[in-house]
């Protein structure tokens, strides 16, 4: 057991473009400490991927179950190849098409990656992020960084530095503030260790885009298969706000009959005349803009003490698949 007081920090938030900020981040990481910093998808909580002790701090700060493996972030194919035991043609093709970018590839792990990173498994997820702050820190470090989303386990991923401070304030020494994340939801996770590439977690790189490069791609039966941890309670709800989230198919007006002053709505249309605008969150109908704003809206509902969030169901179609997946998980559906 570890003494909790060992991990009491006064969390510093540094503007990523402040003089010395990137160097300070790299120095902490080299010392085995944690730093939260932006990627193009969501904020990550980084640690030296080569150090079991540093990586253990990630699991502690997040309250993450030990059975859930981490993504290793790298800034070149050469470093990725050092993290894996095989670099198949499919990986080279995908890296060529989508890196740097929101795609994590699951491959056989190299011995250099400690077991704690992969939750004891023989595979490792690698990703080359596209955010200039993350890339600059990777370049200064010169070693790969294990980084899950910088939220407490099972909660909504942070897309702004404030969201990180809300959840991990006092638990980590430094947050680099690089503003709001461009994409807003976590990377696509693709397993390349089987006979057919298998989509474990949909993301903004869609199934169609992967198929255009690879040919056939299978989808994991349950999106939750991206979580090797098979404990049902852990899997049903994920990426959840504190409020109960309900997906409303069809007419929102009918659902509003049951609503009270703790009910918030997320929709792609403006509020009806009688509904208070502070409890109606209109998101853009364009998929990339919707994705960019969804998590901040969920965080905002938490801040406003929402007890129920009614979310208008999303359109069908491949481009909305990742967002449908996240809403379904947030709803525990
Ligand atoms: O966009 C992202 O991927 C963000 C940013 C920070 O890069 N990271 C992120 O990490 O979302 P995390 O830990 O919150 O989610 C990683 C997902 C989990 O569902 C995990 O189970 C899965 O990837 N994963 C990681 N390694 C895996 C492996 N070896 N096999 C199967 N799934 C894996
Ligand atoms: Mg996460």
CSV table of C-alpha atoms and ligand atoms in Angstrom, one decimal:
chain,number,residue,atom,x,y,z
A,1,UNK,CA,0.0,0.0,0.0
A,2,UNK,CA,1.1,3.5,-0.7
A,3,UNK,CA,0.7,6.4,1.6
A,4,UNK,CA,-1.8,8.8,0.0
A,5,UNK,CA,0.1,11.8,1.3
A,6,UNK,CA,3.0,10.9,-0.9
A,7,UNK,CA,0.9,11.9,-3.8
A,8,UNK,CA,-0.5,15.2,-2.6
A,9,UNK,CA,0.5,17.9,-5.1
A,10,UNK,CA,-0.3,21.5,-5.5
A,11,UNK,CA,-1.1,21.1,-9.2
A,12,UNK,CA,0.6,23.8,-11.4
A,13,UNK,CA,-1.1,24.8,-14.6
A,14,UNK,CA,1.4,26.2,-17.1
A,15,UNK,CA,0.6,27.8,-20.5
A,16,UNK,CA,2.3,25.5,-22.9
A,17,UNK,CA,3.8,28.4,-24.8
A,18,UNK,CA,5.3,30.0,-21.7
A,19,UNK,CA,9.1,30.1,-21.7
A,20,UNK,CA,10.5,27.0,-20.2
A,21,UNK,CA,7.1,25.2,-19.9
A,22,UNK,CA,8.0,22.3,-22.3
A,23,UNK,CA,11.4,21.9,-20.7
A,24,UNK,CA,9.8,21.7,-17.2
A,25,UNK,CA,7.4,19.1,-18.5
A,26,UNK,CA,10.1,17.0,-20.0
A,27,UNK,CA,12.2,17.3,-16.8
A,28,UNK,CA,9.4,16.0,-14.6
A,29,UNK,CA,8.7,13.2,-17.0
A,30,UNK,CA,12.4,12.2,-17.0
A,31,UNK,CA,12.2,12.1,-13.2
A,32,UNK,CA,9.3,9.6,-13.4
A,33,UNK,CA,6.6,12.2,-12.6
A,34,UNK,CA,3.2,12.7,-14.3
A,35,UNK,CA,2.3,15.6,-16.7
A,36,UNK,CA,-1.1,16.2,-18.2
A,37,UNK,CA,-0.9,17.7,-21.7
A,38,UNK,CA,-3.0,18.2,-24.8
A,39,UNK,CA,-3.3,15.9,-27.8
A,40,UNK,CA,-5.4,16.6,-30.8
A,41,UNK,CA,-8.1,14.2,-29.4
A,42,UNK,CA,-8.3,14.8,-25.6
A,43,UNK,CA,-5.8,15.7,-22.9
A,44,UNK,CA,-3.5,12.8,-21.9
A,45,UNK,CA,-1.8,12.0,-18.6
A,46,UNK,CA,1.7,11.1,-19.5
A,47,UNK,CA,4.5,9.1,-17.9
A,48,UNK,CA,7.8,7.6,-19.1
A,49,UNK,CA,6.6,4.4,-20.7
A,50,UNK,CA,9.9,2.6,-19.9
A,51,UNK,CA,9.5,3.1,-16.2
A,52,UNK,CA,7.1,0.8,-14.3
A,53,UNK,CA,7.3,3.1,-11.3
A,54,UNK,CA,6.3,6.2,-13.3
A,55,UNK,CA,3.5,4.3,-15.1
A,56,UNK,CA,2.2,3.0,-11.7
A,57,UNK,CA,1.5,6.6,-10.8
A,58,UNK,CA,-0.9,6.9,-13.7
A,59,UNK,CA,-3.0,4.1,-12.4
A,60,UNK,CA,-3.0,5.6,-9.0
A,61,UNK,CA,-3.9,9.1,-10.0
A,62,UNK,CA,-6.7,8.0,-12.3
A,63,UNK,CA,-8.0,5.2,-10.0
A,64,UNK,CA,-7.7,3.0,-13.1
A,65,UNK,CA,-8.1,-0.7,-12.8
A,66,UNK,CA,-4.8,-2.5,-13.3
A,67,UNK,CA,-6.4,-4.7,-16.0
A,68,UNK,CA,-6.8,-1.7,-18.4
A,69,UNK,CA,-3.8,-1.2,-20.7
A,70,UNK,CA,-2.3,2.2,-21.7
A,71,UNK,CA,-1.5,3.6,-25.1
A,72,UNK,CA,2.2,4.4,-25.8
A,73,UNK,CA,2.7,7.7,-27.6
A,74,UNK,CA,5.7,8.1,-29.9
A,75,UNK,CA,6.8,10.7,-32.4
A,76,UNK,CA,8.3,8.5,-35.2
A,77,UNK,CA,7.8,5.2,-36.8
A,78,UNK,CA,11.4,4.2,-35.7
A,79,UNK,CA,10.4,4.7,-32.0
A,80,UNK,CA,7.1,2.9,-32.6
A,81,UNK,CA,9.1,-0.1,-34.0
A,82,UNK,CA,11.2,-0.1,-30.8
A,83,UNK,CA,8.0,-0.6,-28.8
A,84,UNK,CA,6.6,-3.6,-30.8
A,85,UNK,CA,7.8,-7.1,-31.6
A,86,UNK,CA,6.6,-6.9,-35.2
A,87,UNK,CA,5.7,-4.1,-37.6
A,88,UNK,CA,3.5,-5.6,-40.2
A,89,UNK,CA,2.8,-4.1,-43.6
A,90,UNK,CA,-0.7,-3.0,-42.4
A,91,UNK,CA,1.0,-1.0,-39.7
A,92,UNK,CA,3.3,0.7,-42.1
A,93,UNK,CA,0.4,1.5,-44.5
A,94,UNK,CA,-1.8,2.9,-41.7
A,95,UNK,CA,1.1,5.0,-40.2
A,96,UNK,CA,1.7,6.3,-43.7
A,97,UNK,CA,-1.9,7.3,-44.2
A,98,UNK,CA,-2.9,8.5,-40.7
A,99,UNK,CA,0.1,9.4,-38.5
A,100,UNK,CA,0.5,11.7,-36.9
A,101,UNK,CA,-3.1,11.5,-36.0
A,102,UNK,CA,-5.9,9.9,-34.0
A,103,UNK,CA,-5.2,6.2,-34.7
A,104,UNK,CA,-3.8,3.7,-32.1
A,105,UNK,CA,-2.5,0.4,-33.4
A,106,UNK,CA,-2.4,-2.7,-31.2
A,107,UNK,CA,0.6,-4.9,-32.0
A,108,UNK,CA,2.7,-7.6,-30.3
A,109,UNK,CA,4.7,-5.8,-27.6
A,110,UNK,CA,8.5,-5.5,-27.4
A,111,UNK,CA,10.3,-6.7,-24.2
A,112,UNK,CA,11.3,-3.0,-23.6
A,113,UNK,CA,7.7,-2.1,-22.7
A,114,UNK,CA,7.0,-3.0,-19.1
A,115,UNK,CA,4.1,-5.3,-18.3
A,116,UNK,CA,2.3,-2.7,-16.3
A,117,UNK,CA,1.8,-0.6,-19.5
A,118,UNK,CA,0.0,-3.4,-21.2
A,119,UNK,CA,-1.9,-4.7,-18.1
A,120,UNK,CA,0.2,-7.9,-18.3
A,121,UNK,CA,-0.9,-8.5,-21.9
A,122,UNK,CA,1.4,-9.5,-24.8
A,123,UNK,CA,0.2,-6.6,-27.0
A,124,UNK,CA,0.8,-2.8,-26.9
A,125,UNK,CA,-1.2,0.1,-28.4
A,126,UNK,CA,1.0,2.7,-30.1
A,127,UNK,CA,0.0,6.1,-31.4
A,128,UNK,CA,1.7,9.1,-32.9
A,129,UNK,CA,-0.2,12.2,-31.8
A,130,UNK,CA,-0.6,15.3,-34.0
A,131,UNK,CA,-0.6,18.0,-31.3
A,132,UNK,CA,2.4,20.3,-31.5
A,133,UNK,CA,2.7,20.5,-27.7
A,134,UNK,CA,2.7,16.7,-27.2
A,135,UNK,CA,5.1,16.3,-30.1
A,136,UNK,CA,7.5,18.9,-28.7
A,137,UNK,CA,7.5,17.2,-25.3
A,138,UNK,CA,8.1,13.8,-26.9
A,139,UNK,CA,11.1,15.3,-28.8
A,140,UNK,CA,12.6,16.8,-25.7
A,141,UNK,CA,12.1,13.6,-23.7
A,142,UNK,CA,13.4,11.2,-26.4
A,143,UNK,CA,11.5,8.3,-24.9
A,144,UNK,CA,7.9,7.0,-25.4
A,145,UNK,CA,5.2,8.3,-23.2
A,146,UNK,CA,2.4,6.1,-21.9
A,147,UNK,CA,-0.7,8.3,-21.7
A,148,UNK,CA,-4.4,7.5,-21.0
A,149,UNK,CA,-7.0,10.3,-21.1
A,150,UNK,CA,-6.3,12.6,-18.2
A,151,UNK,CA,-9.6,12.0,-16.3
A,152,UNK,CA,-10.5,9.9,-13.3
A,153,UNK,CA,-11.3,6.3,-14.4
A,154,UNK,CA,-14.7,5.9,-16.1
A,155,UNK,CA,-15.3,9.7,-16.2
A,156,UNK,CA,-15.6,11.9,-19.3
A,157,UNK,CA,-12.2,12.6,-21.0
A,158,UNK,CA,-10.9,16.2,-20.7
A,159,UNK,CA,-10.8,18.4,-23.8
A,160,UNK,CA,-9.5,21.5,-21.9
A,161,UNK,CA,-6.9,22.0,-19.1
A,162,UNK,CA,-9.7,23.1,-16.7
A,163,UNK,CA,-11.3,19.6,-17.1
A,164,UNK,CA,-8.0,18.0,-16.0
A,165,UNK,CA,-7.7,20.3,-13.0
A,166,UNK,CA,-11.3,19.5,-12.0
A,167,UNK,CA,-10.6,15.7,-11.9
A,168,UNK,CA,-6.9,15.4,-11.1
A,169,UNK,CA,-6.1,18.6,-9.3
A,170,UNK,CA,-4.0,17.8,-6.2
A,171,UNK,CA,-3.0,14.4,-7.7
A,172,UNK,CA,-0.4,15.4,-10.3
A,173,UNK,CA,2.3,18.1,-10.4
A,174,UNK,CA,1.8,19.8,-13.8
A,175,UNK,CA,-0.8,20.4,-16.4
A,176,UNK,CA,0.3,22.0,-19.7
A,177,UNK,CA,-2.5,24.2,-21.0
A,178,UNK,CA,-2.6,24.1,-24.8
A,179,UNK,CA,-6.2,25.3,-25.2
A,180,UNK,CA,-9.2,23.2,-26.4
A,181,UNK,CA,-8.5,20.0,-28.2
A,182,UNK,CA,-9.4,20.0,-31.9
A,183,UNK,CA,-11.0,16.7,-32.3
A,184,UNK,CA,-12.6,16.2,-28.9
A,185,UNK,CA,-13.0,12.4,-28.7
A,186,UNK,CA,-10.4,9.7,-28.2
A,187,UNK,CA,-8.5,7.9,-31.0
A,188,UNK,CA,-9.6,5.1,-33.1
A,189,UNK,CA,-8.1,1.8,-31.7
A,190,UNK,CA,-7.4,-0.9,-34.2
A,191,UNK,CA,-6.1,-4.4,-33.3
A,192,UNK,CA,-3.6,-5.7,-35.9
A,193,UNK,CA,-2.6,-8.9,-34.0
A,194,UNK,CA,-5.3,-11.2,-35.4
A,195,UNK,CA,-5.9,-12.6,-38.9
A,196,UNK,CA,-8.2,-9.6,-39.7
A,197,UNK,CA,-7.7,-6.1,-38.5
A,198,UNK,CA,-10.3,-5.4,-35.8
A,199,UNK,CA,-11.7,-2.1,-34.7
A,200,UNK,CA,-11.7,-2.1,-30.9
A,201,UNK,CA,-12.8,1.6,-30.4
A,202,UNK,CA,-14.3,3.7,-33.1
A,203,UNK,CA,-12.9,7.3,-33.5
A,204,UNK,CA,-12.7,10.1,-35.9
A,205,UNK,CA,-10.7,7.9,-38.3
A,206,UNK,CA,-13.7,5.9,-39.5
A,207,UNK,CA,-14.2,2.3,-40.4
A,208,UNK,CA,-14.6,3.4,-44.0
A,209,UNK,CA,-11.2,5.2,-44.0
A,210,UNK,CA,-9.5,2.2,-42.5
A,211,UNK,CA,-11.1,-0.1,-45.0
A,212,UNK,CA,-10.0,2.1,-47.9
A,213,UNK,CA,-6.4,1.5,-46.8
A,214,UNK,CA,-6.6,-2.1,-45.6
A,215,UNK,CA,-9.5,-3.8,-47.2
A,216,UNK,CA,-11.7,-5.8,-44.8
A,217,UNK,CA,-11.8,-4.7,-41.2
A,218,UNK,CA,-13.8,-6.5,-38.5
A,219,UNK,CA,-15.5,-4.7,-35.7
A,220,UNK,CA,-15.3,-6.0,-32.1
A,221,UNK,CA,-18.8,-7.4,-31.1
A,222,UNK,CA,-19.0,-5.1,-28.2
A,223,UNK,CA,-17.4,-1.7,-28.4
A,224,UNK,CA,-16.3,-2.4,-24.8
A,225,UNK,CA,-14.0,-5.1,-26.1
A,226,UNK,CA,-11.5,-2.3,-26.2
A,227,UNK,CA,-11.3,-2.9,-22.5
A,228,UNK,CA,-9.5,-6.1,-21.8
A,229,UNK,CA,-10.9,-5.8,-18.3
A,230,UNK,CA,-14.0,-8.1,-18.4
A,231,UNK,CA,-15.6,-7.1,-15.2
A,232,UNK,CA,-19.2,-6.2,-16.2
A,233,UNK,CA,-19.7,-3.3,-13.8
A,234,UNK,CA,-16.6,-1.6,-15.1
A,235,UNK,CA,-17.7,-1.9,-18.7
A,236,UNK,CA,-21.3,-0.9,-18.8
A,237,UNK,CA,-20.8,2.7,-18.0
A,238,UNK,CA,-17.7,4.5,-19.3
A,239,UNK,CA,-16.9,8.0,-20.4
A,240,UNK,CA,-19.8,9.0,-18.0
A,241,UNK,CA,-20.8,12.3,-16.7
A,242,UNK,CA,-22.1,12.3,-13.1
A,243,UNK,CA,-25.7,12.8,-14.3
A,244,UNK,CA,-27.8,10.0,-15.7
A,245,UNK,CA,-27.6,10.2,-19.4
A,246,UNK,CA,-30.6,9.1,-21.5
A,247,UNK,CA,-30.5,8.9,-25.3
A,248,UNK,CA,-33.9,10.1,-26.7
A,249,UNK,CA,-35.0,8.5,-29.9
A,250,UNK,CA,-37.6,10.4,-31.7
A,251,UNK,CA,-39.6,13.3,-30.3
A,252,UNK,CA,-37.7,15.3,-27.6
A,253,UNK,CA,-40.9,17.2,-26.7
A,254,UNK,CA,-42.4,14.0,-25.4
A,255,UNK,CA,-39.4,13.3,-23.2
A,256,UNK,CA,-39.5,16.8,-21.8
A,257,UNK,CA,-42.8,16.1,-20.1
A,258,UNK,CA,-41.0,14.1,-17.4
A,259,UNK,CA,-38.3,16.8,-17.0
A,260,UNK,CA,-37.6,18.9,-13.9
A,261,UNK,CA,-35.2,21.7,-13.1
A,262,UNK,CA,-32.3,19.3,-12.8
A,263,UNK,CA,-32.8,18.1,-16.4
A,264,UNK,CA,-30.5,19.3,-19.1
A,265,UNK,CA,-30.8,18.6,-22.8
A,266,UNK,CA,-28.2,18.2,-25.5
A,267,UNK,CA,-29.6,18.5,-29.0
A,268,UNK,CA,-28.7,19.8,-32.5
A,269,UNK,CA,-31.7,22.2,-32.6
A,270,UNK,CA,-32.6,25.3,-30.6
A,271,UNK,CA,-34.7,25.0,-27.4
A,272,UNK,CA,-38.5,25.2,-27.5
A,273,UNK,CA,-40.0,28.5,-26.4
A,274,UNK,CA,-40.9,27.5,-22.9
A,275,UNK,CA,-37.6,25.7,-22.1
A,276,UNK,CA,-34.9,27.6,-20.1
A,277,UNK,CA,-31.9,28.2,-22.4
A,278,UNK,CA,-29.3,27.5,-19.7
A,279,UNK,CA,-30.5,23.9,-19.5
A,280,UNK,CA,-30.6,23.4,-23.3
A,281,UNK,CA,-27.2,22.8,-24.9
A,282,UNK,CA,-27.4,23.2,-28.7
A,283,UNK,CA,-24.5,21.4,-30.4
A,284,UNK,CA,-23.6,21.8,-34.1
A,285,UNK,CA,-25.1,19.3,-36.6
A,286,UNK,CA,-21.7,19.0,-38.3
A,287,UNK,CA,-20.0,15.8,-37.0
A,288,UNK,CA,-16.5,17.3,-36.4
A,289,UNK,CA,-17.9,20.4,-34.6
A,290,UNK,CA,-20.3,18.2,-32.5
A,291,UNK,CA,-17.3,16.0,-31.5
A,292,UNK,CA,-15.2,19.0,-30.5
A,293,UNK,CA,-17.9,20.3,-28.2
A,294,UNK,CA,-19.5,17.2,-26.8
A,295,UNK,CA,-17.3,16.5,-23.8
A,296,UNK,CA,-17.1,20.1,-22.7
A,297,UNK,CA,-20.8,20.1,-22.7
A,298,UNK,CA,-20.9,17.0,-20.6
A,299,UNK,CA,-18.4,18.6,-18.2
A,300,UNK,CA,-20.5,21.7,-18.1
A,301,UNK,CA,-23.7,19.7,-17.2
A,302,UNK,CA,-21.7,18.2,-14.3
A,303,UNK,CA,-20.7,21.7,-13.1
A,304,UNK,CA,-24.3,22.8,-13.3
A,305,UNK,CA,-25.3,19.8,-11.1
A,306,UNK,CA,-27.5,18.2,-13.8
A,307,UNK,CA,-29.1,15.0,-12.5
A,308,UNK,CA,-30.4,13.9,-15.9
A,309,UNK,CA,-29.1,14.7,-19.4
A,310,UNK,CA,-31.4,14.0,-22.3
A,311,UNK,CA,-29.4,13.6,-25.5
A,312,UNK,CA,-31.1,13.7,-28.9
A,313,UNK,CA,-30.1,10.4,-30.7
A,314,UNK,CA,-27.5,10.8,-33.4
A,315,UNK,CA,-27.8,10.2,-37.1
A,316,UNK,CA,-27.0,6.7,-38.4
A,317,UNK,CA,-24.0,6.3,-40.7
A,318,UNK,CA,-20.3,5.6,-40.4
A,319,UNK,CA,-19.2,9.2,-39.7
A,320,UNK,CA,-21.3,9.4,-36.5
A,321,UNK,CA,-20.3,5.9,-35.3
A,322,UNK,CA,-17.7,7.0,-32.8
A,323,UNK,CA,-20.0,9.6,-31.3
A,324,UNK,CA,-22.8,7.0,-31.0
A,325,UNK,CA,-20.4,4.7,-29.3
A,326,UNK,CA,-19.4,7.3,-26.7
A,327,UNK,CA,-23.0,8.3,-26.0
A,328,UNK,CA,-24.0,4.7,-25.7
A,329,UNK,CA,-21.2,4.1,-23.2
A,330,UNK,CA,-22.0,7.3,-21.3
A,331,UNK,CA,-25.6,6.0,-21.1
A,332,UNK,CA,-24.5,2.6,-20.0
A,333,UNK,CA,-26.5,1.3,-22.9
B,1,LIG,O1,-7.0,9.7,-28.1
B,1,LIG,C1,-6.5,8.9,-27.3
B,1,LIG,O2,-6.4,7.7,-27.5
B,1,LIG,C2,-6.2,9.4,-25.9
B,1,LIG,C3,-5.0,10.4,-26.0
B,1,LIG,C4,-4.5,10.8,-24.7
B,1,LIG,O3,-4.0,9.8,-26.8
B,1,LIG,N1,-5.9,8.3,-25.0
B,1,LIG,C5,-6.8,7.5,-24.5
B,1,LIG,O4,-6.3,6.5,-23.7
B,1,LIG,O5,-8.0,7.6,-24.8
B,1,LIG,P1,-7.2,5.6,-22.7
B,1,LIG,O6,-6.3,4.9,-21.9
B,1,LIG,O7,-8.2,6.5,-22.0
B,1,LIG,O8,-8.0,4.7,-23.7
B,1,LIG,C6,-7.2,3.7,-24.3
B,1,LIG,C7,-8.1,2.6,-24.8
B,1,LIG,C8,-8.7,1.8,-23.7
B,1,LIG,O9,-10.0,1.4,-24.1
B,1,LIG,C9,-7.7,0.6,-23.6
B,1,LIG,O10,-8.4,-0.6,-23.1
B,1,LIG,C10,-7.4,0.4,-25.1
B,1,LIG,O11,-7.2,1.7,-25.6
B,1,LIG,N2,-6.1,-0.3,-25.2
B,1,LIG,C11,-4.9,0.1,-24.8
B,1,LIG,N3,-3.9,-0.8,-25.0
B,1,LIG,C12,-4.6,-1.9,-25.5
B,1,LIG,C13,-4.2,-3.2,-26.0
B,1,LIG,N4,-2.9,-3.6,-25.9
B,1,LIG,N5,-5.1,-4.0,-26.4
B,1,LIG,C14,-6.4,-3.6,-26.5
B,1,LIG,N6,-6.9,-2.4,-26.1
B,1,LIG,C15,-6.0,-1.6,-25.7
B,2,LIG,MG1,-9.9,7.1,-21.2
